[in-house]
Short mmCIF file of C-alpha atoms in Angstrom, two decimals:
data_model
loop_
_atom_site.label_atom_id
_atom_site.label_comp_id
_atom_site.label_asym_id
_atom_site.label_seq_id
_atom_site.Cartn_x
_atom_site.Cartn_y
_atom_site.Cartn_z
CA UNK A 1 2.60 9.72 -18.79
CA UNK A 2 -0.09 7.67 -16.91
CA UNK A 3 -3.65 9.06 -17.70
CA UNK A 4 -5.97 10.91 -15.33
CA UNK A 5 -8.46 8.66 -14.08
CA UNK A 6 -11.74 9.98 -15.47
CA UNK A 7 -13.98 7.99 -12.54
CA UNK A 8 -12.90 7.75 -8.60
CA UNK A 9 -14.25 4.43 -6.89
CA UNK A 10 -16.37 5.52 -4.34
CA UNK A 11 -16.96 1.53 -2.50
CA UNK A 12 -15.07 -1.19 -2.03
CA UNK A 13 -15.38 -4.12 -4.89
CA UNK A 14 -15.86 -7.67 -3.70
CA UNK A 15 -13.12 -9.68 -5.18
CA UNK A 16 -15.48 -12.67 -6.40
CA UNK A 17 -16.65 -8.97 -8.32
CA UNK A 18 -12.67 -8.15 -9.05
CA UNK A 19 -12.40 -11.57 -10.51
CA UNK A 20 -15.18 -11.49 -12.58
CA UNK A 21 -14.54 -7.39 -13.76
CA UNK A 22 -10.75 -8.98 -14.76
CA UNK A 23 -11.28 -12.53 -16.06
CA UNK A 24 -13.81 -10.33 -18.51
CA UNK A 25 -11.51 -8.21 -20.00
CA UNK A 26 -10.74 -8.11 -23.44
CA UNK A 27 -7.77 -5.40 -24.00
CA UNK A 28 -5.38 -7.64 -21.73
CA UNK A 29 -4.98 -11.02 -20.35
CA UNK A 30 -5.84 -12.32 -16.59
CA UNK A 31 -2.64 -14.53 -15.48
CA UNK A 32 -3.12 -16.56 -12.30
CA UNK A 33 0.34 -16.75 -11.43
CA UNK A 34 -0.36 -19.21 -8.25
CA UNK A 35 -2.09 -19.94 -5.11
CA UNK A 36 -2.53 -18.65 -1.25
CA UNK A 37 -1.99 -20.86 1.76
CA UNK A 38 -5.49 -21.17 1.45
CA UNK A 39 -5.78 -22.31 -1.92
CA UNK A 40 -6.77 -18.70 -3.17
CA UNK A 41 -5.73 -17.53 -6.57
CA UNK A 42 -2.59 -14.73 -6.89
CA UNK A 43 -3.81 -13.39 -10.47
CA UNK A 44 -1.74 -10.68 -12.23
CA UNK A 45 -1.51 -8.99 -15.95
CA UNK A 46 1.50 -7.96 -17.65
CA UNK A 47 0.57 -4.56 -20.02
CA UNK A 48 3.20 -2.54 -22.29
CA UNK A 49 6.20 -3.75 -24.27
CA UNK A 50 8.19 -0.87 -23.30
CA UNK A 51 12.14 -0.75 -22.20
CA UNK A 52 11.22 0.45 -19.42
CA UNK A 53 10.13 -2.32 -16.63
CA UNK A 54 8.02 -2.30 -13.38
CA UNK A 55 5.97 -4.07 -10.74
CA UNK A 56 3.09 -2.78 -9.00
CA UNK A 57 1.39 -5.17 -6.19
CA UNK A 58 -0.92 -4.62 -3.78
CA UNK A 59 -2.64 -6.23 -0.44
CA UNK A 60 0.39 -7.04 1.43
CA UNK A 61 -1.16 -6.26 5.26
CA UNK A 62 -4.88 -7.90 4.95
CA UNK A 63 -6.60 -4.51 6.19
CA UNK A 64 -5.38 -2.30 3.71
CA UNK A 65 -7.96 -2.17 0.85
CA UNK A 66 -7.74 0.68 -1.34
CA UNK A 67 -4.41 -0.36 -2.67
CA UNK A 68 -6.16 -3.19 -4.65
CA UNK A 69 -9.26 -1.11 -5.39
CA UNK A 70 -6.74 1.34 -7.34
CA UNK A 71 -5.31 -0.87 -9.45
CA UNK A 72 -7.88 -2.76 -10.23
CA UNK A 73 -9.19 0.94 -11.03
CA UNK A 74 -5.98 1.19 -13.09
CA UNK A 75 -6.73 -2.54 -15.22
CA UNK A 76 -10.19 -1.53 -15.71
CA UNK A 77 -9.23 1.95 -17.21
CA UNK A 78 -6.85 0.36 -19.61
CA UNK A 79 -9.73 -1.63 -20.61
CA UNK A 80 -12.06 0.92 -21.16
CA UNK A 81 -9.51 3.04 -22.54
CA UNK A 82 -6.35 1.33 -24.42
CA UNK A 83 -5.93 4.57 -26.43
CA UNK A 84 -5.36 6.72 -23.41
CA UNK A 85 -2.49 4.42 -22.26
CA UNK A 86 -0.73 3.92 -25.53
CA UNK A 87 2.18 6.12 -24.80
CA UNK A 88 2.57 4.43 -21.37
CA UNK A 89 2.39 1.49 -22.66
CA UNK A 90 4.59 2.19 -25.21
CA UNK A 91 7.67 3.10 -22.99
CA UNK A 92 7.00 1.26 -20.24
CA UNK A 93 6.16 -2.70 -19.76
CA UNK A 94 4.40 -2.88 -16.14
CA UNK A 95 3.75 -6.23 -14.35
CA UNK A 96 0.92 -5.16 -12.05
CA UNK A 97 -1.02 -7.96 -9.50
CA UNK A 98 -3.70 -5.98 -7.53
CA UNK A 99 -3.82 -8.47 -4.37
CA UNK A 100 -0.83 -10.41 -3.38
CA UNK A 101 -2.53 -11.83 0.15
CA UNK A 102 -6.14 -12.75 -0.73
CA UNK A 103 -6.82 -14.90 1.86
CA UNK A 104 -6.30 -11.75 4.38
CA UNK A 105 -8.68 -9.89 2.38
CA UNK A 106 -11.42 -12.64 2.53
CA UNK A 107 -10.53 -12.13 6.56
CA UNK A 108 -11.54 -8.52 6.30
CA UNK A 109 -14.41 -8.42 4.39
CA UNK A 110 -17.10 -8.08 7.30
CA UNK A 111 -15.92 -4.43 8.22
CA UNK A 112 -14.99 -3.36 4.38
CA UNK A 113 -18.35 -4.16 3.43
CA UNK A 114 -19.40 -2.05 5.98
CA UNK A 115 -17.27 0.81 5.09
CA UNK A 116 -16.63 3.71 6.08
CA UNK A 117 -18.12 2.25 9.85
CA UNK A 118 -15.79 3.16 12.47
CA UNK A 119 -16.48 0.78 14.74
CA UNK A 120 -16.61 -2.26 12.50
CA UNK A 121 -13.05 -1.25 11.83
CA UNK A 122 -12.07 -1.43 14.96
CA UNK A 123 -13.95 -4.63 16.11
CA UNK A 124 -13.21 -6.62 12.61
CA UNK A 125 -9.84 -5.63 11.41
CA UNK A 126 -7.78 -8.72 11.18
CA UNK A 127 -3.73 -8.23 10.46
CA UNK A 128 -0.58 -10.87 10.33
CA UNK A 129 0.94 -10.91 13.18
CA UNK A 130 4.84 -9.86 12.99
CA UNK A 131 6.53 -12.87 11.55
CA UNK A 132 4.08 -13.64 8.89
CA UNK A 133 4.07 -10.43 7.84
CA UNK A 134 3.98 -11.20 3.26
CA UNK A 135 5.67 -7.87 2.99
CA UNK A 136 8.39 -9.19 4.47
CA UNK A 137 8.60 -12.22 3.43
CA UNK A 138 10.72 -12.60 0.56
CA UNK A 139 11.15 -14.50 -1.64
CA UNK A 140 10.19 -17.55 -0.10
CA UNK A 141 8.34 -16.79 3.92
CA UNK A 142 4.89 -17.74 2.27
CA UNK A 143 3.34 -19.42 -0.99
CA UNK A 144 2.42 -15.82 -1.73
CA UNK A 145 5.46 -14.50 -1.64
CA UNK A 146 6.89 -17.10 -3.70
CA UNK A 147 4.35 -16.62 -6.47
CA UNK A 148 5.04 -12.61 -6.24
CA UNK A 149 8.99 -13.36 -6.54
CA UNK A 150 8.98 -15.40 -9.30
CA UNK A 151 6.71 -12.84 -11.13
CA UNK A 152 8.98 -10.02 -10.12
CA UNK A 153 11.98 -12.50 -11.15
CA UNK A 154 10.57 -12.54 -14.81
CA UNK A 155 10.53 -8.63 -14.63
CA UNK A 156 13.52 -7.53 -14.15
CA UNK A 157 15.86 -5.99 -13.77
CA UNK A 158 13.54 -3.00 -12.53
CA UNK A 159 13.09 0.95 -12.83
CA UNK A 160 10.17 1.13 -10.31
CA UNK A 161 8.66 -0.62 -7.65
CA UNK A 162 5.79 0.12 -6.29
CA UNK A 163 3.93 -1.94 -3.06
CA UNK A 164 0.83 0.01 -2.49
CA UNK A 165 0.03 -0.22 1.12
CA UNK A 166 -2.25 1.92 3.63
CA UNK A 167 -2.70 2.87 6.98
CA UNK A 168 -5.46 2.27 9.50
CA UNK A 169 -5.49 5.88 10.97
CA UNK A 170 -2.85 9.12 10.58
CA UNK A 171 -3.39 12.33 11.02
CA UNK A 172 -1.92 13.00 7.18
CA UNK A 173 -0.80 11.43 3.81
CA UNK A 174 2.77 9.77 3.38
CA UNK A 175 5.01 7.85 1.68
CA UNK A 176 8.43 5.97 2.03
CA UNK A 177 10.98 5.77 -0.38
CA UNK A 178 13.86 3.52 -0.93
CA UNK A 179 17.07 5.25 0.66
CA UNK A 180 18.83 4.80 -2.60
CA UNK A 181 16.18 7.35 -4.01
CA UNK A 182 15.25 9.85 -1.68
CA UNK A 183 17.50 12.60 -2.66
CA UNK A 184 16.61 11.97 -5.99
CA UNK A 185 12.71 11.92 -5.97
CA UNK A 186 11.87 15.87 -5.34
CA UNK A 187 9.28 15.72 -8.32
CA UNK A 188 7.92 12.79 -6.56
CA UNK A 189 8.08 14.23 -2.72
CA UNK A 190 7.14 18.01 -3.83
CA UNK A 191 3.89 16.98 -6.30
CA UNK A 192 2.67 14.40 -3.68
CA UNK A 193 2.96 17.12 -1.12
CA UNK A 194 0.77 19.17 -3.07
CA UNK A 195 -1.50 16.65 -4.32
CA UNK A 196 -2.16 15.79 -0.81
CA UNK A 197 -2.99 19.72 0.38
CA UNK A 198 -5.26 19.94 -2.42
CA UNK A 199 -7.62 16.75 -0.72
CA UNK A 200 -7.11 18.94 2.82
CA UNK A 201 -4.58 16.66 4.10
CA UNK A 202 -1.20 17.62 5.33
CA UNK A 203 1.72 15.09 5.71
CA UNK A 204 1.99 13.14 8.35
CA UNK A 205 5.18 13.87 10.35
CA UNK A 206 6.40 10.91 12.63
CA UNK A 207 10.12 11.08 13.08
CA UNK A 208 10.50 7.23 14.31
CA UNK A 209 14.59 7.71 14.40
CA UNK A 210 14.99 4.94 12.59
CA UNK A 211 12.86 2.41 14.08
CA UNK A 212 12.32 -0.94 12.28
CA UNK A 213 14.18 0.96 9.39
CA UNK A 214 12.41 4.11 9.35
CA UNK A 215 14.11 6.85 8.88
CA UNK A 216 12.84 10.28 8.26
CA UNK A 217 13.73 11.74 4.81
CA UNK A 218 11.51 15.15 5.37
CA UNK A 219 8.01 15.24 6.94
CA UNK A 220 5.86 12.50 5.22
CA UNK A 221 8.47 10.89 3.60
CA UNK A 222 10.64 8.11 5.46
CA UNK A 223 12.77 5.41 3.83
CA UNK A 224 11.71 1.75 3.31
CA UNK A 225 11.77 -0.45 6.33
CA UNK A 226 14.53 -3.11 5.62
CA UNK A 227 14.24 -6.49 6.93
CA UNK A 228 17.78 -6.40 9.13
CA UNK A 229 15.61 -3.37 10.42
CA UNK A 230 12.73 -5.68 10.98
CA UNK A 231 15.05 -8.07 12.47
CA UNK A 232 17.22 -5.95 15.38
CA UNK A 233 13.97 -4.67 16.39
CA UNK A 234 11.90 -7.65 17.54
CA UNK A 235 15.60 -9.54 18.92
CA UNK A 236 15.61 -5.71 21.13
CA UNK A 237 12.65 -6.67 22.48
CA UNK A 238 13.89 -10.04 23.63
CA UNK A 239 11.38 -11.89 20.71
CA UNK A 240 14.54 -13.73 18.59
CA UNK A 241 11.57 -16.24 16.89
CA UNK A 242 9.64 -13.57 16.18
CA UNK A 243 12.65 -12.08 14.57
CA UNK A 244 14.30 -14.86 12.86
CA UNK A 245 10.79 -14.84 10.55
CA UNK A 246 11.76 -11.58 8.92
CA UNK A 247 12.65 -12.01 5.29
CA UNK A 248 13.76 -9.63 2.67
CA UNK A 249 10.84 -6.60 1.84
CA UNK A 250 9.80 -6.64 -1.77
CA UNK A 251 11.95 -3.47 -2.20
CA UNK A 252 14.78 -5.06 -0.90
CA UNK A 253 14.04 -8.20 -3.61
CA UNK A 254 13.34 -5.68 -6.42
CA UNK A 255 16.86 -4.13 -6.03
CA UNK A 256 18.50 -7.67 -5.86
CA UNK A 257 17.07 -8.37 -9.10
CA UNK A 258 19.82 -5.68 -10.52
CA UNK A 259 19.77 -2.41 -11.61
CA UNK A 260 18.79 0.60 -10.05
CA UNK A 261 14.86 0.35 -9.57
CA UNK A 262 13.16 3.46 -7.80
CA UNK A 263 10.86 1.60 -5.08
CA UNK A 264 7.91 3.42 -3.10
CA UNK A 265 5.15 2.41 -0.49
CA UNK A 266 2.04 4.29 -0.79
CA UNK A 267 0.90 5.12 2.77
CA UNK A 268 -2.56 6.89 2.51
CA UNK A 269 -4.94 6.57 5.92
CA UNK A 270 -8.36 4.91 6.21
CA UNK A 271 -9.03 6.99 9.11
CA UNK A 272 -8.11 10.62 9.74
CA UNK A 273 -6.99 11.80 12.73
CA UNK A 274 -7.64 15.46 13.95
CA UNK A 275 -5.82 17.37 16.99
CA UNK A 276 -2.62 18.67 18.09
CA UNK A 277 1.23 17.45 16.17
CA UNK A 278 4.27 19.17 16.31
CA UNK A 279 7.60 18.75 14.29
CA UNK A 280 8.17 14.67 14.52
CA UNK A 281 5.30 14.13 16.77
CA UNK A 282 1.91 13.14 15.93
CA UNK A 283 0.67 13.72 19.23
CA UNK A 284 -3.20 13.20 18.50
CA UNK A 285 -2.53 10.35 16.56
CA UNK A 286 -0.16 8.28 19.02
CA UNK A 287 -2.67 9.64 21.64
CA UNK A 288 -5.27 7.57 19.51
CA UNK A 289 -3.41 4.41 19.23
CA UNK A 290 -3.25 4.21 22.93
CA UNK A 291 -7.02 4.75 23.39
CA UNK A 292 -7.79 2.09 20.70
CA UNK A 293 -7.70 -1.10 23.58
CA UNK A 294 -9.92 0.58 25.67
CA UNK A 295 -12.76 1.80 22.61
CA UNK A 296 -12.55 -2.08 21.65
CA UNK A 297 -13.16 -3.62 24.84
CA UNK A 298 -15.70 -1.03 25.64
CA UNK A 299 -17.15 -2.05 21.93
CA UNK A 300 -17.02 -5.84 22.84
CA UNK A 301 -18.79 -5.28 25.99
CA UNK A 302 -21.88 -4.04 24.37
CA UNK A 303 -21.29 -0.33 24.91
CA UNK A 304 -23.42 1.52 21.79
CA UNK A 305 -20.90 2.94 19.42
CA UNK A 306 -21.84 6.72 19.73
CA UNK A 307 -21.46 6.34 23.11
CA UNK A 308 -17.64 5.04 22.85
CA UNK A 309 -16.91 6.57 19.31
CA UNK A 310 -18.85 10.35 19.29
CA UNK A 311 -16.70 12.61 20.76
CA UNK A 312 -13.45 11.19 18.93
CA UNK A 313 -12.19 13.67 15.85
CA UNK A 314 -11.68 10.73 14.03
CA UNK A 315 -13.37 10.29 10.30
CA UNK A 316 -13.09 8.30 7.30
CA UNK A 317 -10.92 9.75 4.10
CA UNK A 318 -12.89 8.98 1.44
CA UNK A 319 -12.27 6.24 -0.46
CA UNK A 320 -12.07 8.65 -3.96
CA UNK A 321 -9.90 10.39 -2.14
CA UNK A 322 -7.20 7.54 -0.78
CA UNK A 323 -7.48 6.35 -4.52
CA UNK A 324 -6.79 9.97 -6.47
CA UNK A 325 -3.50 10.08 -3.83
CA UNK A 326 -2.59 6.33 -4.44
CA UNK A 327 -3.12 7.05 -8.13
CA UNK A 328 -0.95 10.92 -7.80
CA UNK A 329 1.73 8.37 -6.36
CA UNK A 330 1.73 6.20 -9.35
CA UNK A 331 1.82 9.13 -11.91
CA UNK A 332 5.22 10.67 -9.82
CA UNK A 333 6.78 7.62 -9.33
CA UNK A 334 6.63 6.94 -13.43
CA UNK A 335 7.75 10.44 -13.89
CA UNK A 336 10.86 10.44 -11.15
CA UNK A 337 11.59 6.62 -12.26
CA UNK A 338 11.45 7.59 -16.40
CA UNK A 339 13.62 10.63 -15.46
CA UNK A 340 10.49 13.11 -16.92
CA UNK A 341 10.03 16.73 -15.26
CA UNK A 342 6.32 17.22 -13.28
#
């Protein structure tokens, strides 16, 4: 049901470029539903008048880009296009705001528009720290999340959920699923699988045993994290402020909006990591997180990049690639959600 994308983005759009490309549209109209901490408009678009209902946000962690590049790929293709999405459109009505958090993407914009520079990454990145974390802040932790909540309020009840989300580096594609769904999403687990081994990525297999809420469905596939999750972890680790922050997720607040609403996190990696894994066990890829202290403070003291970054088998996924998987995502989640065989 949704339409191939006929054009990949291949660079990241500016959002003073995102507003403009939006505001300008003709087939649909540009809501600004409210305002960051920072003043910053939360704009979103409501397409379809189909039974059939669902959100689709983006942004949540500020260094996570191509979920807002994809569906602002996804607005601008209805635009060019409104013919190719009249069946969609027709069965489903989708409420759809491409950057819930865009005063962390203003944050971020020194190493995205340097893109796809390793070490700018890794020197520029900026993220929430747990606590403030919009993702789990629902409905009421931030402006932002009280802006997405009420829009998500006026949506529901829900079929599918969608928070499109990234990951810094992974040695492989994956996505979580709701634990209400995961025995019933095969066309959505099996077709991403193969989607993903047809852009030479495998899944990336990191059994976390239920860590923060994660727990493995199959390789690549984990449940949502939960915010009681959230919440037992950091009062573990002796941090009860940090842990009385933790609000609901925005899957959690789609399913308490009634009914039975299918609800996915996209989890595609900026960076790929090559080397060894076994079953559960990323080992190159944990190997790399520990490493990452030393390459920035090595990087801060002046060290030149090839010097600290050569030898790594680290390298960027494309973004036409992270998009076509965000977007194969999108296309399985409408089929599992509508019921509809692959």
């Amino acid at each position: 049901m949704l339409p191939t994308l006929d054009h990949y983005p291949t660079r990241f759009t500016t959002p003073a470029r995102r507003t403009e490309l939006l505001t300008g549209c003709s087939e649909f109209t540009t809501r600004k539903l409210g305002e960051s901490e920072e003043g910053r408009d939360v704009i979103g678009v409501r397409l379809g008048q189909g039974p059939l209902r669902a959100t689709i946000i983006a942004g949540s962690h500020a260094d996570e880009p191509v979920g807002p590049e994809t569906l602002l790929a996804l607005l601008m293709d209805v635009e060019r296009r409104p013919d190719a999405w009249s069946e969609l459109l027709g069965a489903w009505s989708l409420t759809v705001i491409p950057q819930v958090n865009p005063d962390g993407e203003a944050r971020n914009q020194s190493w995205i528009r340097r893109w796809p520079d390793l070490a700018g990454y890794l020197m520029h990145a900026v993220r929430e720290l747990p606590g403030r974390d919009i993702e789990f802040g629902y409905p009421d932790l931030r402006p932002e999340n009280r802006v997405v909540a009420r829009a998500m309020r006026y949506a529901a009840p829900l079929n599918l959920h969608m928070s499109l989300h990234g990951m810094g580096f992974s040695d492989g594609a994956m996505l979580l699923i709701d634990r209400y769904w995961g025995w019933r999403a095969a066309v959505l687990r099996d077709g991403f699988r193969a989607a993903s081994a047809s852009q030479g990525l495998r899944m990336h297999d990191h059994n976390r045993m239920g860590e923060k809420g994660f727990f493995q469905i199959e390789p690549g596939y984990t449940t949502t994290p939960e915010g009681a999750a959230m919440r037992t972890y950091f009062e573990s680790r002796g941090e009860p402020e940090t842990a009385a922050r933790f609000r609901d997720s925005s899957m959690e607040y789609a399913r308490s909006l009634g009914g039975d609403p299918l609800c996915v996190v996209t989890e595609l990696p900026l960076f790929l990591v090559g080397g060894s894994f076994r079953a559960g066990v990323p080992e190159a890829y944990l190997e790399f997180n520990r490493q990452k202290p030393e390459l920035r403070a090595r990087l801060a003291a002046g060290e030149a990049a090839e010097d600290v970054l050569g030898s790594l088998s680290v390298a960027a996924l494309p973004l036409s690639t992270a998009v076509r998987l965000q977007w194969e995502a999108m296309r399985l989640a409408v089929m599992t959600a509508s019921g509809k065989p692959a």
